[in-house]
PDB file of C-alpha atoms in Angstrom:
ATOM      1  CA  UNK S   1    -132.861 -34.957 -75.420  1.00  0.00           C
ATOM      2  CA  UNK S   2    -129.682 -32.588 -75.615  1.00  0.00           C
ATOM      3  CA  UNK S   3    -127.147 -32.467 -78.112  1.00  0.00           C
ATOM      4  CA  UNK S   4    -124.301 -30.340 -79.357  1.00  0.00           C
ATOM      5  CA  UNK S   5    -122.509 -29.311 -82.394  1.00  0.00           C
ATOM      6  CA  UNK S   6    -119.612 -27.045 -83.080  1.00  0.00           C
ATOM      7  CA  UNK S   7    -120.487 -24.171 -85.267  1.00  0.00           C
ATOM      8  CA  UNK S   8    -118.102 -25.132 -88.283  1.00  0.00           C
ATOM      9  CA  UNK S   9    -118.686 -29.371 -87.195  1.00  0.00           C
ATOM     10  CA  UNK S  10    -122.043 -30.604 -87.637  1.00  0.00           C
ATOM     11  CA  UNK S  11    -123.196 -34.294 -87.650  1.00  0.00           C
ATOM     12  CA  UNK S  12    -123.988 -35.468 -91.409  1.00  0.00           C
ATOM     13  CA  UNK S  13    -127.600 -36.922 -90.684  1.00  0.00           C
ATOM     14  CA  UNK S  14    -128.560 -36.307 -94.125  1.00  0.00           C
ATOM     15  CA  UNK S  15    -125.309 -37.744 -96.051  1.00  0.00           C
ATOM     16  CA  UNK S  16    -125.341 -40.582 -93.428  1.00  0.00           C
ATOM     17  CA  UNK S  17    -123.734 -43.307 -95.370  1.00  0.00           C
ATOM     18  CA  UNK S  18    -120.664 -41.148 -95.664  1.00  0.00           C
ATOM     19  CA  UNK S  19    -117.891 -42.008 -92.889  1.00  0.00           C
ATOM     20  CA  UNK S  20    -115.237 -39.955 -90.634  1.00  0.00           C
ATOM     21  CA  UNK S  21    -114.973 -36.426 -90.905  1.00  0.00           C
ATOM     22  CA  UNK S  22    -116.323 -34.789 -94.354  1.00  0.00           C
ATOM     23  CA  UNK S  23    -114.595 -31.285 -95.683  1.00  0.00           C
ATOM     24  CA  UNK S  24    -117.112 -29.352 -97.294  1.00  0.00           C
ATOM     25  CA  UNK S  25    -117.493 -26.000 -99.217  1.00  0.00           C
ATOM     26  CA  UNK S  26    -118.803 -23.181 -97.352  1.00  0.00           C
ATOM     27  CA  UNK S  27    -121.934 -22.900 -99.637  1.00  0.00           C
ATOM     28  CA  UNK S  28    -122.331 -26.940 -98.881  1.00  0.00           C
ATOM     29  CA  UNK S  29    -122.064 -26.171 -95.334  1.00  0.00           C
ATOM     30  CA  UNK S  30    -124.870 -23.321 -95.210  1.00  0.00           C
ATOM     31  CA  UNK S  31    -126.851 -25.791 -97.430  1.00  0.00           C
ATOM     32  CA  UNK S  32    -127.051 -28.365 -94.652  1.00  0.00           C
ATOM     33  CA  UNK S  33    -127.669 -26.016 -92.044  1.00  0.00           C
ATOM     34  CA  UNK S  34    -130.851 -25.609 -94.325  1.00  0.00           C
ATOM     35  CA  UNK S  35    -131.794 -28.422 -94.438  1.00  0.00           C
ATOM     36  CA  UNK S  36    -130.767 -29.626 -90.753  1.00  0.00           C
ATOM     37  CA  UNK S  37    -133.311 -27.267 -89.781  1.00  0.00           C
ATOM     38  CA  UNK S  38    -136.030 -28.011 -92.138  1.00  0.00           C
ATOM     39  CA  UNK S  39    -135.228 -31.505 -90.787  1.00  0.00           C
ATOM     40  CA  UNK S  40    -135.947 -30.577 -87.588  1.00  0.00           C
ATOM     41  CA  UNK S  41    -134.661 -33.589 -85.838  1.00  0.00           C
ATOM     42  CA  UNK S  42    -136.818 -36.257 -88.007  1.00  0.00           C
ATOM     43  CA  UNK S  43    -135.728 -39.489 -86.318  1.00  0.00           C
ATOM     44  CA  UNK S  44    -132.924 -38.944 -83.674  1.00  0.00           C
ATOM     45  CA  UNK S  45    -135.376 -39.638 -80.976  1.00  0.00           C
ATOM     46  CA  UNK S  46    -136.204 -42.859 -82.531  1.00  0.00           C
ATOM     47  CA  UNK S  47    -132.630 -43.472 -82.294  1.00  0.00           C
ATOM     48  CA  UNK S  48    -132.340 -42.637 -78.716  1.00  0.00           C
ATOM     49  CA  UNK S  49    -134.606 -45.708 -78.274  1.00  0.00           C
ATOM     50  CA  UNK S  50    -132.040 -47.947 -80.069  1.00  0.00           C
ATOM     51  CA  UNK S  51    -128.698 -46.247 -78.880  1.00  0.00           C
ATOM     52  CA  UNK S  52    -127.289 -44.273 -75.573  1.00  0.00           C
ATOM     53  CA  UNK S  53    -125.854 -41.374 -77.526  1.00  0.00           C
ATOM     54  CA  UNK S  54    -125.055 -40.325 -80.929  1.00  0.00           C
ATOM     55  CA  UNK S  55    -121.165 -39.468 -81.461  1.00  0.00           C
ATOM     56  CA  UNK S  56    -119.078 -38.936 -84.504  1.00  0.00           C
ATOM     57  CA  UNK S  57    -116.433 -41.251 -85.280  1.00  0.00           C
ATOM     58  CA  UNK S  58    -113.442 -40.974 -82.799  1.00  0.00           C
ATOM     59  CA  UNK S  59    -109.884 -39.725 -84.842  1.00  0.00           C
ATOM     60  CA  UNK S  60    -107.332 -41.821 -84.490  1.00  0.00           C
ATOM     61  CA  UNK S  61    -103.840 -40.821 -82.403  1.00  0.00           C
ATOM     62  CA  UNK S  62    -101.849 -43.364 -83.688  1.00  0.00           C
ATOM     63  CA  UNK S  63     -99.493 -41.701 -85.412  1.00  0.00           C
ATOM     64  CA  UNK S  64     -99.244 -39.240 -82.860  1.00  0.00           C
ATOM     65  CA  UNK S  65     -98.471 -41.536 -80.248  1.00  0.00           C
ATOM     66  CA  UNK S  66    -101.651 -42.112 -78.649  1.00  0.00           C
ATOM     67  CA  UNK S  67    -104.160 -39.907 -76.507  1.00  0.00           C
ATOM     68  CA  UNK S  68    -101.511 -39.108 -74.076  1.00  0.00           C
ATOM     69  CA  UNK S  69     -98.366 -38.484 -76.091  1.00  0.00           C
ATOM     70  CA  UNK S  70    -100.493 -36.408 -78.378  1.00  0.00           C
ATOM     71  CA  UNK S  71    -101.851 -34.173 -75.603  1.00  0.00           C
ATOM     72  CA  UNK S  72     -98.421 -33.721 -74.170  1.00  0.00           C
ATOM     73  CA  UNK S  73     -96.987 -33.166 -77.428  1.00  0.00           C
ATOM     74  CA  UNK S  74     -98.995 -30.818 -79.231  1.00  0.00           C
ATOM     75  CA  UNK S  75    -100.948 -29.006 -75.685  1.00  0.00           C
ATOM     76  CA  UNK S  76     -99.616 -29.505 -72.580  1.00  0.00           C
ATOM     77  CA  UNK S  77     -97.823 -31.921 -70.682  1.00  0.00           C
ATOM     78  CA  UNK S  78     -97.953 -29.820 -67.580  1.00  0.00           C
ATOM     79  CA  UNK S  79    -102.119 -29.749 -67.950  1.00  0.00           C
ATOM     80  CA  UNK S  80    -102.244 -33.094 -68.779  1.00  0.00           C
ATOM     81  CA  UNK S  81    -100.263 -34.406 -65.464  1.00  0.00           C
ATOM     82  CA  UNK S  82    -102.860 -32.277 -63.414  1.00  0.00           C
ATOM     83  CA  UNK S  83    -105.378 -33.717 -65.595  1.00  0.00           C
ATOM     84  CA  UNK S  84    -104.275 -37.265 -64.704  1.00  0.00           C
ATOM     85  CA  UNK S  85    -103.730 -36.303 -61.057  1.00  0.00           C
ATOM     86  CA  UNK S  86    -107.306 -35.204 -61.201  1.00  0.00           C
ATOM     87  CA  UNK S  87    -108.924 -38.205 -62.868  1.00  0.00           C
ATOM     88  CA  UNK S  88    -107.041 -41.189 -60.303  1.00  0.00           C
ATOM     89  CA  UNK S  89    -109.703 -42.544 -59.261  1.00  0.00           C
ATOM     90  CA  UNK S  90    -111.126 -43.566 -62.751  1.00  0.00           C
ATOM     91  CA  UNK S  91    -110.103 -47.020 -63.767  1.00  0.00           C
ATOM     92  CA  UNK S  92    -109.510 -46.092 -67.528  1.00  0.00           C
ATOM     93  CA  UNK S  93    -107.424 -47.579 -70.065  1.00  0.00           C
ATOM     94  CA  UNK S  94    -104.723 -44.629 -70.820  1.00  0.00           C
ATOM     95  CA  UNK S  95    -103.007 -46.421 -73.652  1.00  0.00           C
ATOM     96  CA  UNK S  96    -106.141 -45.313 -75.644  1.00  0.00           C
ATOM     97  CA  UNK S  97    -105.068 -44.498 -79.522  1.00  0.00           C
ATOM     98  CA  UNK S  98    -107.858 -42.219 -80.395  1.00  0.00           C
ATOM     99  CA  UNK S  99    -109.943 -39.075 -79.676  1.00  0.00           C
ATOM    100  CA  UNK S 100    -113.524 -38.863 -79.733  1.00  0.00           C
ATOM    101  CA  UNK S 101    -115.015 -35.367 -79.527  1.00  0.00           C
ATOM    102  CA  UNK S 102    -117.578 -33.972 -77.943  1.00  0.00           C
ATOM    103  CA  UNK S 103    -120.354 -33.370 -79.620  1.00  0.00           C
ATOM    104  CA  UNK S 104    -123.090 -35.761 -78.841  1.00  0.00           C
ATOM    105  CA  UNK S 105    -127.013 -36.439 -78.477  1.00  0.00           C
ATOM    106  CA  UNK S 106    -127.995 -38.284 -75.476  1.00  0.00           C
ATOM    107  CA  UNK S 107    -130.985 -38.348 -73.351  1.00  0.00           C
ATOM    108  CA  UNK S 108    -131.087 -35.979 -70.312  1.00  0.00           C
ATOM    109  CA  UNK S 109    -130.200 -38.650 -67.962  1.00  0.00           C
ATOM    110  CA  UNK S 110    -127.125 -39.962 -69.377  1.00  0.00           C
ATOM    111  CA  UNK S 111    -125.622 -36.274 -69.918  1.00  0.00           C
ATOM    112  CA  UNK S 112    -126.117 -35.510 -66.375  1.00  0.00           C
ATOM    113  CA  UNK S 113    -124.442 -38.693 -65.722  1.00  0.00           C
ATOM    114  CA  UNK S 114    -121.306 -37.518 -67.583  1.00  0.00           C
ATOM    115  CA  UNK S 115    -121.479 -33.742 -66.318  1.00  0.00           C
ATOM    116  CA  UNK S 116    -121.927 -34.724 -62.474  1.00  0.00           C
ATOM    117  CA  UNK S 117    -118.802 -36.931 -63.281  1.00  0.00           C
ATOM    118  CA  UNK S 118    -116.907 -34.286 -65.233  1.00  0.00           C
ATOM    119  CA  UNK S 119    -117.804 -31.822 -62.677  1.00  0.00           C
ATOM    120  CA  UNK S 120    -116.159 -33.324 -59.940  1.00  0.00           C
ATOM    121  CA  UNK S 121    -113.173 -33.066 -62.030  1.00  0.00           C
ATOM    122  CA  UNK S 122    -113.428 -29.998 -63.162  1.00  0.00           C
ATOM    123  CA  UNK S 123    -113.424 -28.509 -59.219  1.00  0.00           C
ATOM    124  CA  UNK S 124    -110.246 -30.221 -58.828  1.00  0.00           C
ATOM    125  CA  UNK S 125    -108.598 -29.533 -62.381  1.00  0.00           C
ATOM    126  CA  UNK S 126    -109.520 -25.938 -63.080  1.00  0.00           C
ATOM    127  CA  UNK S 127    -106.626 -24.130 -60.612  1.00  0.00           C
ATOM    128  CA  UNK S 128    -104.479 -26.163 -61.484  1.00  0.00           C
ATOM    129  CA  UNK S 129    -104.177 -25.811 -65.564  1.00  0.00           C
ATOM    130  CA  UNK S 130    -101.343 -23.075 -66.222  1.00  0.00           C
ATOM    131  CA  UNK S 131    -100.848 -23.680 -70.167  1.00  0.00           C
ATOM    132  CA  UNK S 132     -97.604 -22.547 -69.312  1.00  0.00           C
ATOM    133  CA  UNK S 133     -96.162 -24.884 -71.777  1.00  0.00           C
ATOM    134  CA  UNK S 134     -98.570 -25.086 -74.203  1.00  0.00           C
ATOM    135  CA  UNK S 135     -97.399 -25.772 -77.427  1.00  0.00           C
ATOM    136  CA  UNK S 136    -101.007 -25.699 -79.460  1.00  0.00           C
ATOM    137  CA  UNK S 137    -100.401 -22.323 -79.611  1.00  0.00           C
ATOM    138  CA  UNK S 138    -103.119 -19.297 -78.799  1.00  0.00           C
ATOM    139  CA  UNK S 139    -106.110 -21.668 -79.397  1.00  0.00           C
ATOM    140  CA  UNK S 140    -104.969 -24.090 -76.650  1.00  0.00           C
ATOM    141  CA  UNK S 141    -104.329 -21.729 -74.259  1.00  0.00           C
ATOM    142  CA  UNK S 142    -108.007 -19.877 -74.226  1.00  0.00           C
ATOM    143  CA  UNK S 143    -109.686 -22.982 -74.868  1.00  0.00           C
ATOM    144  CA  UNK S 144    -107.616 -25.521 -72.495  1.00  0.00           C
ATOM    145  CA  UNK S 145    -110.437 -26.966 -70.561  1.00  0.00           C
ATOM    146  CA  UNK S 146    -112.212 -27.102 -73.415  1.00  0.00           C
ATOM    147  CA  UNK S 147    -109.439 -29.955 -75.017  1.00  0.00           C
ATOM    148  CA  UNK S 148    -109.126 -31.481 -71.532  1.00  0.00           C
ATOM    149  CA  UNK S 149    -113.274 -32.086 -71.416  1.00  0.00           C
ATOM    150  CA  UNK S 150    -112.660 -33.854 -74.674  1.00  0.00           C
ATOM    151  CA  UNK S 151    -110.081 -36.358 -73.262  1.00  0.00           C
ATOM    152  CA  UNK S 152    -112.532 -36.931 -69.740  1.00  0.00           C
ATOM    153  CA  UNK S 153    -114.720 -37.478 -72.631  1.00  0.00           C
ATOM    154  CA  UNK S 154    -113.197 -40.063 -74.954  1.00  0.00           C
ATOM    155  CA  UNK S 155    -111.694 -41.963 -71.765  1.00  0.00           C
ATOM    156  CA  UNK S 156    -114.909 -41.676 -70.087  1.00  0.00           C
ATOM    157  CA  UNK S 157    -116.784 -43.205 -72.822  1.00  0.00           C
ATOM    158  CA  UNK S 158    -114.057 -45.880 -73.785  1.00  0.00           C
ATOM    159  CA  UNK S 159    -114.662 -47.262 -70.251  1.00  0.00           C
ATOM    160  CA  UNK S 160    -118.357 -47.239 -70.214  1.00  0.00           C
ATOM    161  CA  UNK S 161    -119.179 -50.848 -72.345  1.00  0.00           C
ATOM    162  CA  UNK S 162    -122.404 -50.082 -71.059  1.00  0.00           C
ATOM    163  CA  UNK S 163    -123.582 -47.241 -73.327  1.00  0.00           C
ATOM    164  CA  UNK S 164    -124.880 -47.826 -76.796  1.00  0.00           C
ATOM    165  CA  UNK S 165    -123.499 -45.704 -78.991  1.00  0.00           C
ATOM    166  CA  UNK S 166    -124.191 -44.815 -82.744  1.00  0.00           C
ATOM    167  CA  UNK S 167    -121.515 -43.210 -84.690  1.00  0.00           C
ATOM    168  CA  UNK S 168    -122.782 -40.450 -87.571  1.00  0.00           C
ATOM    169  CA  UNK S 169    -119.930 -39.047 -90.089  1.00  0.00           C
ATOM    170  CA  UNK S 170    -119.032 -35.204 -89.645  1.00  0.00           C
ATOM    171  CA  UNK S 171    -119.496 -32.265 -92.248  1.00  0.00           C
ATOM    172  CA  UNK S 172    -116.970 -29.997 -91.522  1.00  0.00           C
ATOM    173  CA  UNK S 173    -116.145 -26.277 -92.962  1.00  0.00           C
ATOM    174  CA  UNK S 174    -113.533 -24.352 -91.720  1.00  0.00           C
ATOM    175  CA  UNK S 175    -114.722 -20.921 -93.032  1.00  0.00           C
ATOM    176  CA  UNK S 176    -117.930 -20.736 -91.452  1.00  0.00           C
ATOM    177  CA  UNK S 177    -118.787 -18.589 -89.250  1.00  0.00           C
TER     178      UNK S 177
END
């Protein structure tokens, strides 16, 4: 089993009835990290036998136009053509409206799945993101492949009907360190 977490965005497997993505107080914050590992991973293996991969719920790009537009508009439209260029042999629906980040739990198998198919990528899409006209500011620029894994991501997952997923709210603090 692997799995991953940002360090201010953890899965809410306690509060688990709670949906989308939950702002908490630091102190609340620091609390579950307490308990997550006192927890120690209770039943997410048990899961793993029901569902492909544990994911937070995806946030919707509606407004913003849809996956696309939003990348364009608020990162790059430059790194997003390469990033299209890159991914045309994937038969994806691009009028997706939403995001779905990254952080997941999956068994070994399926990640290597998605890595040895974001990896192939990658080779082709790394020399060729500039940021040039990045317009996400500082954070976009240092962390560019980071938001363009997260699109491979979402798209990659929309078009895989095969893969069980099971969706677990966020607790989110933005002070934490």
């Amino acid at each position: 089993i692997i799995g991953f977490q940002a360090y201010r965005k953890h899965f809410n497997f306690r509060d688990h009835h709670m949906t989308g993505w939950q702002e908490v107080s630091t102190r609340e914050f620091y609390e579950y990290q307490d308990w997550l590992y006192k927890w120690g991973g209770g039943t997410i293996e048990d899961m793993l036998n029901k569902y492909d991969m544990i994911i937070p719920p995806p946030f919707d790009l509606t407004a913003q136009g849809g996956l696309a537009h939003d990348f364009c508009a608020s990162r790059s439209w430059q790194d997003w053509h390469a990033f299209r260029n890159a991914t045309k042999g994937y038969d994806w629906d691009w009028n997706i409206n939403h995001v779905t980040s990254h952080w997941f739990v999956c068994k070994w198998p399926l990640f290597d799945e998605f890595m040895t198919d974001w990896w192939r990528v990658f080779k082709e899409l790394e020399p060729c993101i500039k940021s040039e006209d990045a317009s996400g500011g500082t954070v976009y620029v240092t962390r560019a492949l980071d938001y363009l894994t997260e699109r491979f991501f979402t798209l990659w997952l929309a078009s895989r009907t095969d893969i069980r997923t099971k969706t677990f709210p966020l607790m989110i603090s933005w002070d934490a360190r």
